[in-house]
Every structure is written in structure tokens, then in C-alpha cells.
Amino acid sequence: MTRIPHPPTVLVLRALGLGDLLAGVPALRGIRRAFPGHRIVLAQPPGLTELALATGAVDAVFPAEAPGRAVPSLTHWPGPPPRVAIDLHGNGPASRDALAALRPHRLLAHACPDGPLWRAHAHERERWCGFLHAYGIPADPLDLRLPRPDVPSPAPDAVLVHPGAAAGSRRWPGERFAAVVRCLRAAGHRVVLTGGPHEDTLVRSVAERGGQPATDVLTGGLPLGELSALVAEASLVLSGDTGLAHLAVAHGTRSVTLYGPVSPRLWGPPPSPAHLALWKPGPPGDPHGRTPDARLLRIGTGEVAATCLTLLRRPGDGPRRRGPQPAHTH
């Protein structure tokens, strides 16, 4: 019997969070186009598998994760050495060495002798597309849209408010979110609150202060497919600088995102009138700090509510149009 050879493998390491995956989509799509006939495998947390496959850039996910943003071990790689290994995880020797240990035929990494210089002040999407360009692989930083999920939204056309964030420095105070919720509800909008698996206390507190009915409070962390559908069918997403903001951009859903320690010029939405980034300039802070960043606290509830209501009054096709730079309010 004739044996069908397996296609050569390209292994990409980006074992980070939801926002990191979505910011890496343009680079992943560039890799997909550059290696036709190859099997593209993404080393990342297994909980993001459904979304990674939905990008159309990845054939399979290799489960890999470590606490925080550390480099995971890849020693459980089951196959022969990858034809190509690509480090989209970071710029240091740890991620390079994790891939090098698999003895790929070719290794692309910032920390390789032929690797490009690390662009510390570049936007995350542009940084990784530029990294690939240095190796002769074209990639478009704006190639980031995701298809609509097949599952139905639990709350179509609602305003989605997500008060949580992985770090306290990027978490706007819950009482301020509650004040905006009250304003949106008073204007006649249905508001739905969401949070991650460990944010139930925060979400319930915002709901109680904002006068939310229990049916519009989604605690416990939704399955990723359902959360993606909720975002895709929302009328607007209000959140801090977290993965949900990137998901709104990927689905073309209008969004208002609150930035503090990190400028939206590094992690914010692409130019579009549909995505407004509120930020007060100042020295960069710690994106992983425990307490709300001083710049984040300078954003007032009235400013956020007015921005949301202004965006909601725009035509419904707004998320699909390109326009001026995101609003960086000073």
C-alpha cells in the first residue's frame, strides 16, 4: 500500500492570552500564505483552540502554557522536527531555545543571529508583521477580522460591558462601570455584563450598583464560542484594555476601550471610527500591576458614558468602515 507522506510542519510559538492571540492573527495569516502545502501548528493554551482555528491561519493547536507570560516547555512535541519553527512569543533566548530544542530545519526568532531588531515602541500587530517582513514574509497588520461564529448570541444587539481585566492596573473601578451602566440603561439600551471565570464578585457588584436584572448578568466565564458570538452580535462593547476589546475589533463590533498603563498606540484598535480608545497620556505604567493605573483613573464616568452614547447613535454599519485614527482623549 502506498504511504501518503505527511505535509511538512511549521510550528509557531505564541503561548499567551486571548488578546495576544488576536493581535497575532495578521502575522499568522502571513505565515499561512508564505508556506502553502505546510501544516501550520500553533503552540498556545488549549482553551483558545476554537478561536485559533477560526482564524483560518492554523491547522492545529499544540497545547502549551505556563504561568503568567512565561515560556512553556515544548518537550512533549510528538512529531519529527518541524520544517520551520517561528517564535512569536517574545524576543529573548528562552522562547528561542524552547523551539531550538526541537531541532527544526529552520528557526525564525528575534534572538537568532539573523533575527531582526526588537521594535520596543511598535504596535503589537505591526511589530510581528515587521518581524516576518525581515525574513521576507509579507503580512498585513490590518488582516485581523474573524468570521461570525456559528453559535447564536445569548443577547443580540445588547451593549456588552466587561469590567474585568487580568491585572488591577488595567481595571477601571467597578463603581464607575456601574454609573455608566445606569446611564446606558436610562437611555433605553439593554446592557449585559460579563466577566472571566474568577471575576464573579466584581461583575455582581457592578450589576447591583447599576440596577441590572439577573438575566443580563453572565458570570462564571462564558465558553469562548458563546462569548465570541455575544461580542459579534453586540451593539457596542465597553471594556478595559483586555482580550475582549481585541475580540470586538476582530468582529467589527463598535467598541469603547479604556487604557491606562499602556498607550493604545501599542495595543489599541486600528484606525476606525467604530473603535474609540480613551487614554490620558503620561509615563508608561506597569500593565501587570495590582492597583488601577493613575492614567486610567483620570478617565471620568461622564466621558465614558458620552462616548458610548455617541458611538451608539452612529449608523449600524459603522464597524465595517475605515476612518480616522482612534480617539485618544487627553
Short mmCIF file of N, CA, C and O in Angstrom, two decimals, residues 80-182:
data_model
loop_
_atom_site.label_atom_id
_atom_site.label_comp_id
_atom_site.label_asym_id
_atom_site.label_seq_id
_atom_site.Cartn_x
_atom_site.Cartn_y
_atom_site.Cartn_z
N PRO A 80 8.13 14.52 14.34
CA PRO A 80 9.52 14.78 13.94
C PRO A 80 9.82 16.26 14.04
O PRO A 80 8.90 17.08 14.23
N PRO A 81 11.06 16.67 13.91
CA PRO A 81 11.38 18.11 13.98
C PRO A 81 10.59 18.91 12.98
O PRO A 81 10.40 18.48 11.83
N PRO A 82 10.07 20.07 13.37
CA PRO A 82 9.34 20.91 12.43
C PRO A 82 10.24 21.36 11.28
O PRO A 82 11.44 21.53 11.46
N ARG A 83 9.64 21.53 10.10
CA ARG A 83 10.41 22.06 8.99
C ARG A 83 10.83 23.51 9.31
O ARG A 83 11.97 23.91 9.04
N VAL A 84 9.89 24.28 9.89
CA VAL A 84 10.17 25.66 10.28
C VAL A 84 9.58 25.89 11.67
O VAL A 84 8.47 25.43 11.95
N ALA A 85 10.30 26.57 12.53
CA ALA A 85 9.80 26.99 13.83
C ALA A 85 9.89 28.51 13.90
O ALA A 85 10.93 29.09 13.53
N ILE A 86 8.81 29.15 14.36
CA ILE A 86 8.74 30.61 14.37
C ILE A 86 8.38 31.08 15.77
O ILE A 86 7.36 30.67 16.33
N ASP A 87 9.19 31.97 16.31
CA ASP A 87 8.99 32.49 17.67
C ASP A 87 8.22 33.81 17.61
O ASP A 87 8.80 34.86 17.33
N LEU A 88 6.91 33.75 17.89
CA LEU A 88 6.09 34.95 18.04
C LEU A 88 5.77 35.20 19.51
O LEU A 88 4.86 35.96 19.84
N HIS A 89 6.51 34.57 20.40
CA HIS A 89 6.21 34.66 21.84
C HIS A 89 6.91 35.84 22.50
O HIS A 89 6.35 36.49 23.36
N GLY A 90 8.15 36.11 22.09
CA GLY A 90 8.91 37.18 22.72
C GLY A 90 10.21 37.40 21.98
O GLY A 90 10.41 36.91 20.86
N ASN A 91 11.11 38.13 22.61
CA ASN A 91 12.37 38.47 21.95
C ASN A 91 13.60 37.93 22.67
O ASN A 91 14.72 38.29 22.33
N GLY A 92 13.39 37.06 23.65
CA GLY A 92 14.52 36.58 24.44
C GLY A 92 14.97 35.18 24.07
O GLY A 92 14.36 34.50 23.25
N PRO A 93 16.06 34.75 24.70
CA PRO A 93 16.59 33.42 24.39
C PRO A 93 15.71 32.27 24.88
O PRO A 93 15.79 31.17 24.35
N ALA A 94 14.85 32.51 25.90
CA ALA A 94 14.07 31.40 26.46
C ALA A 94 13.11 30.81 25.43
O ALA A 94 13.03 29.58 25.26
N SER A 95 12.36 31.66 24.73
CA SER A 95 11.42 31.15 23.73
C SER A 95 12.18 30.60 22.52
O SER A 95 11.78 29.59 21.93
N ARG A 96 13.27 31.27 22.14
CA ARG A 96 14.09 30.74 21.05
C ARG A 96 14.62 29.36 21.37
O ARG A 96 14.55 28.43 20.56
N ASP A 97 15.12 29.19 22.59
CA ASP A 97 15.72 27.91 22.97
C ASP A 97 14.68 26.80 23.08
O ASP A 97 14.98 25.64 22.79
N ALA A 98 13.46 27.15 23.50
CA ALA A 98 12.40 26.14 23.58
C ALA A 98 12.11 25.56 22.20
O ALA A 98 11.88 24.36 22.05
N LEU A 99 12.12 26.42 21.19
CA LEU A 99 11.91 25.95 19.81
C LEU A 99 13.16 25.26 19.27
O LEU A 99 13.07 24.23 18.59
N ALA A 100 14.32 25.81 19.55
CA ALA A 100 15.57 25.22 19.05
C ALA A 100 15.77 23.80 19.55
O ALA A 100 16.36 22.96 18.86
N ALA A 101 15.26 23.50 20.76
CA ALA A 101 15.41 22.16 21.33
C ALA A 101 14.70 21.10 20.50
O ALA A 101 15.03 19.90 20.61
N LEU A 102 13.74 21.51 19.67
CA LEU A 102 13.03 20.57 18.81
C LEU A 102 13.78 20.30 17.51
O LEU A 102 13.31 19.53 16.67
N ARG A 103 14.92 20.96 17.32
CA ARG A 103 15.79 20.79 16.16
C ARG A 103 15.08 21.04 14.83
O ARG A 103 15.09 20.19 13.94
N PRO A 104 14.40 22.19 14.70
CA PRO A 104 13.74 22.48 13.42
C PRO A 104 14.78 22.68 12.31
O PRO A 104 15.94 23.05 12.57
N HIS A 105 14.37 22.46 11.07
CA HIS A 105 15.27 22.69 9.94
C HIS A 105 15.61 24.17 9.81
O HIS A 105 16.70 24.54 9.37
N ARG A 106 14.64 25.03 10.18
CA ARG A 106 14.86 26.48 10.10
C ARG A 106 14.17 27.12 11.30
O ARG A 106 13.05 26.74 11.66
N LEU A 107 14.84 28.07 11.92
CA LEU A 107 14.29 28.76 13.09
C LEU A 107 14.29 30.26 12.85
O LEU A 107 15.31 30.84 12.51
N LEU A 108 13.11 30.87 13.04
CA LEU A 108 12.95 32.32 12.91
C LEU A 108 12.65 32.89 14.29
O LEU A 108 11.64 32.51 14.91
N ALA A 109 13.52 33.76 14.77
CA ALA A 109 13.33 34.34 16.11
C ALA A 109 14.13 35.62 16.22
O ALA A 109 15.19 35.78 15.59
N HIS A 110 13.62 36.55 17.04
CA HIS A 110 14.36 37.78 17.30
C HIS A 110 15.75 37.48 17.87
O HIS A 110 16.72 38.18 17.57
N ALA A 111 15.84 36.45 18.71
CA ALA A 111 17.09 36.16 19.40
C ALA A 111 18.05 35.32 18.57
O ALA A 111 19.13 34.98 19.06
N CYS A 112 17.70 34.99 17.33
CA CYS A 112 18.64 34.30 16.45
C CYS A 112 19.67 35.28 15.90
O CYS A 112 19.40 36.49 15.82
N PRO A 113 20.84 34.80 15.51
CA PRO A 113 21.85 35.72 14.95
C PRO A 113 21.35 36.52 13.75
O PRO A 113 21.78 37.66 13.55
N ASP A 114 20.45 35.92 12.95
CA ASP A 114 19.93 36.63 11.79
C ASP A 114 18.60 37.32 12.08
O ASP A 114 17.95 37.84 11.17
N GLY A 115 18.18 37.33 13.34
CA GLY A 115 16.89 37.90 13.69
C GLY A 115 16.89 39.42 13.63
O GLY A 115 17.92 40.06 13.89
N PRO A 116 15.74 40.02 13.32
CA PRO A 116 15.65 41.48 13.26
C PRO A 116 15.70 42.10 14.65
O PRO A 116 15.45 41.43 15.67
N LEU A 117 15.98 43.39 14.69
CA LEU A 117 15.99 44.11 15.96
C LEU A 117 14.58 44.17 16.53
O LEU A 117 13.59 44.28 15.80
N TRP A 118 14.48 44.13 17.84
CA TRP A 118 13.20 44.23 18.55
C TRP A 118 12.72 45.67 18.51
O TRP A 118 13.44 46.58 18.91
N ARG A 119 11.49 45.89 18.03
CA ARG A 119 10.93 47.24 17.94
C ARG A 119 10.10 47.49 19.21
O ARG A 119 8.92 47.21 19.28
N ALA A 120 10.75 48.04 20.23
CA ALA A 120 10.13 48.17 21.54
C ALA A 120 8.90 49.06 21.54
O ALA A 120 7.98 48.86 22.33
N HIS A 121 8.86 50.07 20.68
CA HIS A 121 7.77 51.03 20.70
C HIS A 121 6.80 50.86 19.53
O HIS A 121 6.03 51.76 19.23
N ALA A 122 6.84 49.71 18.89
CA ALA A 122 5.92 49.44 17.79
C ALA A 122 4.61 48.87 18.33
O ALA A 122 4.56 48.26 19.41
N HIS A 123 3.53 49.08 17.58
CA HIS A 123 2.27 48.43 17.92
C HIS A 123 2.45 46.92 17.81
O HIS A 123 3.20 46.43 16.96
N GLU A 124 1.77 46.17 18.67
CA GLU A 124 1.95 44.73 18.72
C GLU A 124 1.71 44.06 17.36
O GLU A 124 2.47 43.19 16.94
N ARG A 125 0.64 44.45 16.67
CA ARG A 125 0.37 43.84 15.37
C ARG A 125 1.47 44.19 14.37
O ARG A 125 1.93 43.32 13.61
N GLU A 126 1.90 45.44 14.36
CA GLU A 126 2.92 45.88 13.41
C GLU A 126 4.28 45.28 13.74
O GLU A 126 5.09 45.00 12.85
N ARG A 127 4.55 45.08 15.03
CA ARG A 127 5.83 44.51 15.43
C ARG A 127 6.03 43.13 14.81
O ARG A 127 7.07 42.84 14.22
N TRP A 128 5.00 42.27 14.93
CA TRP A 128 5.18 40.90 14.46
C TRP A 128 5.08 40.80 12.95
O TRP A 128 5.73 39.95 12.34
N CYS A 129 4.30 41.67 12.32
CA CYS A 129 4.30 41.71 10.85
C CYS A 129 5.66 42.20 10.35
O CYS A 129 6.19 41.67 9.36
N GLY A 130 6.24 43.19 11.03
CA GLY A 130 7.57 43.67 10.66
C GLY A 130 8.64 42.60 10.85
O GLY A 130 9.58 42.49 10.06
N PHE A 131 8.50 41.83 11.91
CA PHE A 131 9.41 40.71 12.16
C PHE A 131 9.40 39.74 10.98
O PHE A 131 10.46 39.31 10.48
N LEU A 132 8.21 39.39 10.50
CA LEU A 132 8.11 38.47 9.37
C LEU A 132 8.66 39.10 8.09
O LEU A 132 9.33 38.44 7.29
N HIS A 133 8.37 40.39 7.89
CA HIS A 133 8.88 41.09 6.71
C HIS A 133 10.40 41.00 6.64
O HIS A 133 10.98 40.89 5.55
N ALA A 134 11.06 41.06 7.79
CA ALA A 134 12.52 40.98 7.82
C ALA A 134 13.02 39.64 7.30
O ALA A 134 14.15 39.53 6.84
N TYR A 135 12.17 38.61 7.39
CA TYR A 135 12.51 37.29 6.86
C TYR A 135 11.90 37.06 5.47
O TYR A 135 11.86 35.93 4.98
N GLY A 136 11.39 38.13 4.85
CA GLY A 136 10.83 38.01 3.52
C GLY A 136 9.42 37.46 3.46
O GLY A 136 8.99 36.98 2.41
N ILE A 137 8.69 37.55 4.56
CA ILE A 137 7.32 37.04 4.63
C ILE A 137 6.36 38.22 4.76
O ILE A 137 6.30 38.86 5.82
N PRO A 138 5.60 38.56 3.73
CA PRO A 138 4.65 39.68 3.84
C PRO A 138 3.52 39.38 4.81
O PRO A 138 3.03 38.24 4.88
N ALA A 139 3.11 40.38 5.54
CA ALA A 139 1.96 40.26 6.45
C ALA A 139 1.34 41.64 6.63
O ALA A 139 2.05 42.63 6.74
N ASP A 140 0.02 41.68 6.65
CA ASP A 140 -0.74 42.94 6.73
C ASP A 140 -1.28 43.13 8.15
O ASP A 140 -2.11 42.33 8.59
N PRO A 141 -0.84 44.15 8.88
CA PRO A 141 -1.32 44.36 10.25
C PRO A 141 -2.83 44.53 10.37
O PRO A 141 -3.39 44.34 11.45
N LEU A 142 -3.51 44.89 9.28
CA LEU A 142 -4.97 45.08 9.32
C LEU A 142 -5.75 43.83 8.93
O LEU A 142 -6.98 43.84 8.91
N ASP A 143 -5.05 42.74 8.66
CA ASP A 143 -5.71 41.48 8.30
C ASP A 143 -6.07 40.73 9.57
O ASP A 143 -5.44 39.73 9.93
N LEU A 144 -7.10 41.22 10.27
CA LEU A 144 -7.38 40.71 11.62
C LEU A 144 -8.83 40.29 11.86
O LEU A 144 -9.16 39.83 12.95
N ARG A 145 -9.70 40.46 10.86
CA ARG A 145 -11.11 40.16 11.09
C ARG A 145 -11.36 38.67 11.22
O ARG A 145 -10.72 37.84 10.58
N LEU A 146 -12.35 38.32 12.05
CA LEU A 146 -12.78 36.94 12.24
C LEU A 146 -14.18 36.76 11.66
O LEU A 146 -15.00 37.69 11.67
N PRO A 147 -14.51 35.54 11.19
CA PRO A 147 -15.87 35.29 10.73
C PRO A 147 -16.84 35.25 11.90
O PRO A 147 -16.46 35.02 13.05
N ARG A 148 -18.12 35.50 11.62
CA ARG A 148 -19.14 35.40 12.66
C ARG A 148 -19.23 33.97 13.16
O ARG A 148 -19.22 33.03 12.35
N PRO A 149 -19.34 33.75 14.45
CA PRO A 149 -19.45 32.38 14.98
C PRO A 149 -20.76 31.72 14.54
O PRO A 149 -21.75 32.38 14.25
N ASP A 150 -20.75 30.39 14.50
CA ASP A 150 -21.95 29.64 14.13
C ASP A 150 -22.97 29.60 15.26
O ASP A 150 -24.17 29.45 15.01
N VAL A 151 -22.53 29.71 16.50
CA VAL A 151 -23.46 29.62 17.63
C VAL A 151 -24.21 30.95 17.79
O VAL A 151 -23.68 32.01 17.46
N PRO A 152 -25.45 30.91 18.29
CA PRO A 152 -26.21 32.15 18.47
C PRO A 152 -25.73 32.93 19.67
O PRO A 152 -25.19 32.38 20.64
N SER A 153 -25.93 34.25 19.63
CA SER A 153 -25.59 35.10 20.77
C SER A 153 -26.64 34.97 21.85
O SER A 153 -27.84 34.91 21.55
N PRO A 154 -26.25 34.93 23.12
CA PRO A 154 -27.23 34.91 24.20
C PRO A 154 -27.92 36.25 24.41
O PRO A 154 -28.92 36.31 25.14
N ALA A 155 -27.44 37.32 23.80
CA ALA A 155 -28.04 38.65 23.98
C ALA A 155 -27.74 39.52 22.76
O ALA A 155 -26.96 40.46 22.84
N PRO A 156 -28.35 39.22 21.60
CA PRO A 156 -28.07 40.01 20.40
C PRO A 156 -28.47 41.47 20.56
O PRO A 156 -29.48 41.78 21.21
N ASP A 157 -27.65 42.36 20.02
CA ASP A 157 -27.89 43.81 19.99
C ASP A 157 -27.75 44.48 21.35
O ASP A 157 -28.03 45.68 21.48
N ALA A 158 -27.33 43.78 22.37
CA ALA A 158 -27.13 44.41 23.68
C ALA A 158 -25.81 45.17 23.71
O ALA A 158 -24.90 44.93 22.92
N VAL A 159 -25.71 46.13 24.64
CA VAL A 159 -24.43 46.77 24.94
C VAL A 159 -23.71 45.85 25.93
O VAL A 159 -24.24 45.55 27.00
N LEU A 160 -22.54 45.40 25.56
CA LEU A 160 -21.78 44.47 26.39
C LEU A 160 -20.76 45.25 27.21
O LEU A 160 -19.91 45.96 26.66
N VAL A 161 -20.87 45.13 28.54
CA VAL A 161 -19.94 45.81 29.45
C VAL A 161 -19.13 44.75 30.18
O VAL A 161 -19.69 43.86 30.83
N HIS A 162 -17.82 44.85 30.07
CA HIS A 162 -16.90 43.88 30.66
C HIS A 162 -15.96 44.62 31.61
O HIS A 162 -14.97 45.21 31.17
N PRO A 163 -16.23 44.63 32.92
CA PRO A 163 -15.44 45.45 33.85
C PRO A 163 -14.11 44.84 34.27
O PRO A 163 -13.29 45.53 34.87
N GLY A 164 -13.86 43.58 33.96
CA GLY A 164 -12.67 42.92 34.46
C GLY A 164 -11.45 43.11 33.58
O GLY A 164 -11.52 43.62 32.46
N ALA A 165 -10.32 42.71 34.11
CA ALA A 165 -9.04 42.69 33.38
C ALA A 165 -8.10 41.80 34.18
O ALA A 165 -8.28 41.61 35.39
N ALA A 166 -7.11 41.25 33.50
CA ALA A 166 -6.20 40.31 34.16
C ALA A 166 -5.41 40.97 35.28
O ALA A 166 -5.06 40.32 36.26
N ALA A 167 -5.12 42.26 35.14
CA ALA A 167 -4.31 42.97 36.13
C ALA A 167 -5.08 44.16 36.69
O ALA A 167 -5.84 44.82 35.96
N GLY A 168 -4.87 44.45 37.96
CA GLY A 168 -5.54 45.58 38.59
C GLY A 168 -5.22 46.91 37.97
O GLY A 168 -6.03 47.83 37.97
N SER A 169 -4.02 47.06 37.40
CA SER A 169 -3.63 48.34 36.81
C SER A 169 -4.44 48.68 35.58
O SER A 169 -4.51 49.84 35.18
N ARG A 170 -5.09 47.68 34.97
CA ARG A 170 -5.92 47.91 33.78
C ARG A 170 -7.41 47.78 34.09
O ARG A 170 -8.22 47.68 33.18
N ARG A 171 -7.75 47.78 35.39
CA ARG A 171 -9.13 47.57 35.81
C ARG A 171 -9.72 48.88 36.32
O ARG A 171 -9.43 49.33 37.43
N TRP A 172 -10.54 49.53 35.51
CA TRP A 172 -11.26 50.75 35.90
C TRP A 172 -12.18 50.40 37.07
O TRP A 172 -12.75 49.30 37.11
N PRO A 173 -12.36 51.29 38.04
CA PRO A 173 -13.16 50.95 39.23
C PRO A 173 -14.57 50.48 38.91
O PRO A 173 -15.25 51.03 38.03
N GLY A 174 -15.02 49.46 39.64
CA GLY A 174 -16.34 48.88 39.40
C GLY A 174 -17.46 49.87 39.58
O GLY A 174 -18.46 49.83 38.84
N GLU A 175 -17.34 50.79 40.55
CA GLU A 175 -18.42 51.76 40.77
C GLU A 175 -18.57 52.70 39.58
O GLU A 175 -19.67 53.19 39.31
N ARG A 176 -17.48 52.94 38.86
CA ARG A 176 -17.57 53.79 37.67
C ARG A 176 -18.26 53.04 36.52
O ARG A 176 -19.07 53.62 35.79
N PHE A 177 -17.92 51.77 36.36
CA PHE A 177 -18.65 50.98 35.37
C PHE A 177 -20.15 50.96 35.69
O PHE A 177 -20.98 51.07 34.79
N ALA A 178 -20.48 50.84 36.98
CA ALA A 178 -21.89 50.81 37.37
C ALA A 178 -22.59 52.11 37.01
O ALA A 178 -23.75 52.11 36.56
N ALA A 179 -21.91 53.24 37.18
CA ALA A 179 -22.50 54.53 36.84
C ALA A 179 -22.78 54.62 35.34
O ALA A 179 -23.81 55.15 34.91
N VAL A 180 -21.86 54.09 34.52
CA VAL A 180 -22.07 54.10 33.08
C VAL A 180 -23.21 53.17 32.71
O VAL A 180 -24.03 53.48 31.83
N VAL A 181 -23.29 52.02 33.37
CA VAL A 181 -24.41 51.09 33.12
C VAL A 181 -25.74 51.77 33.39
O VAL A 181 -26.68 51.66 32.59
N ARG A 182 -25.83 52.50 34.49
CA ARG A 182 -27.09 53.21 34.80
C ARG A 182 -27.43 54.22 33.72
O ARG A 182 -28.60 54.36 33.32
#
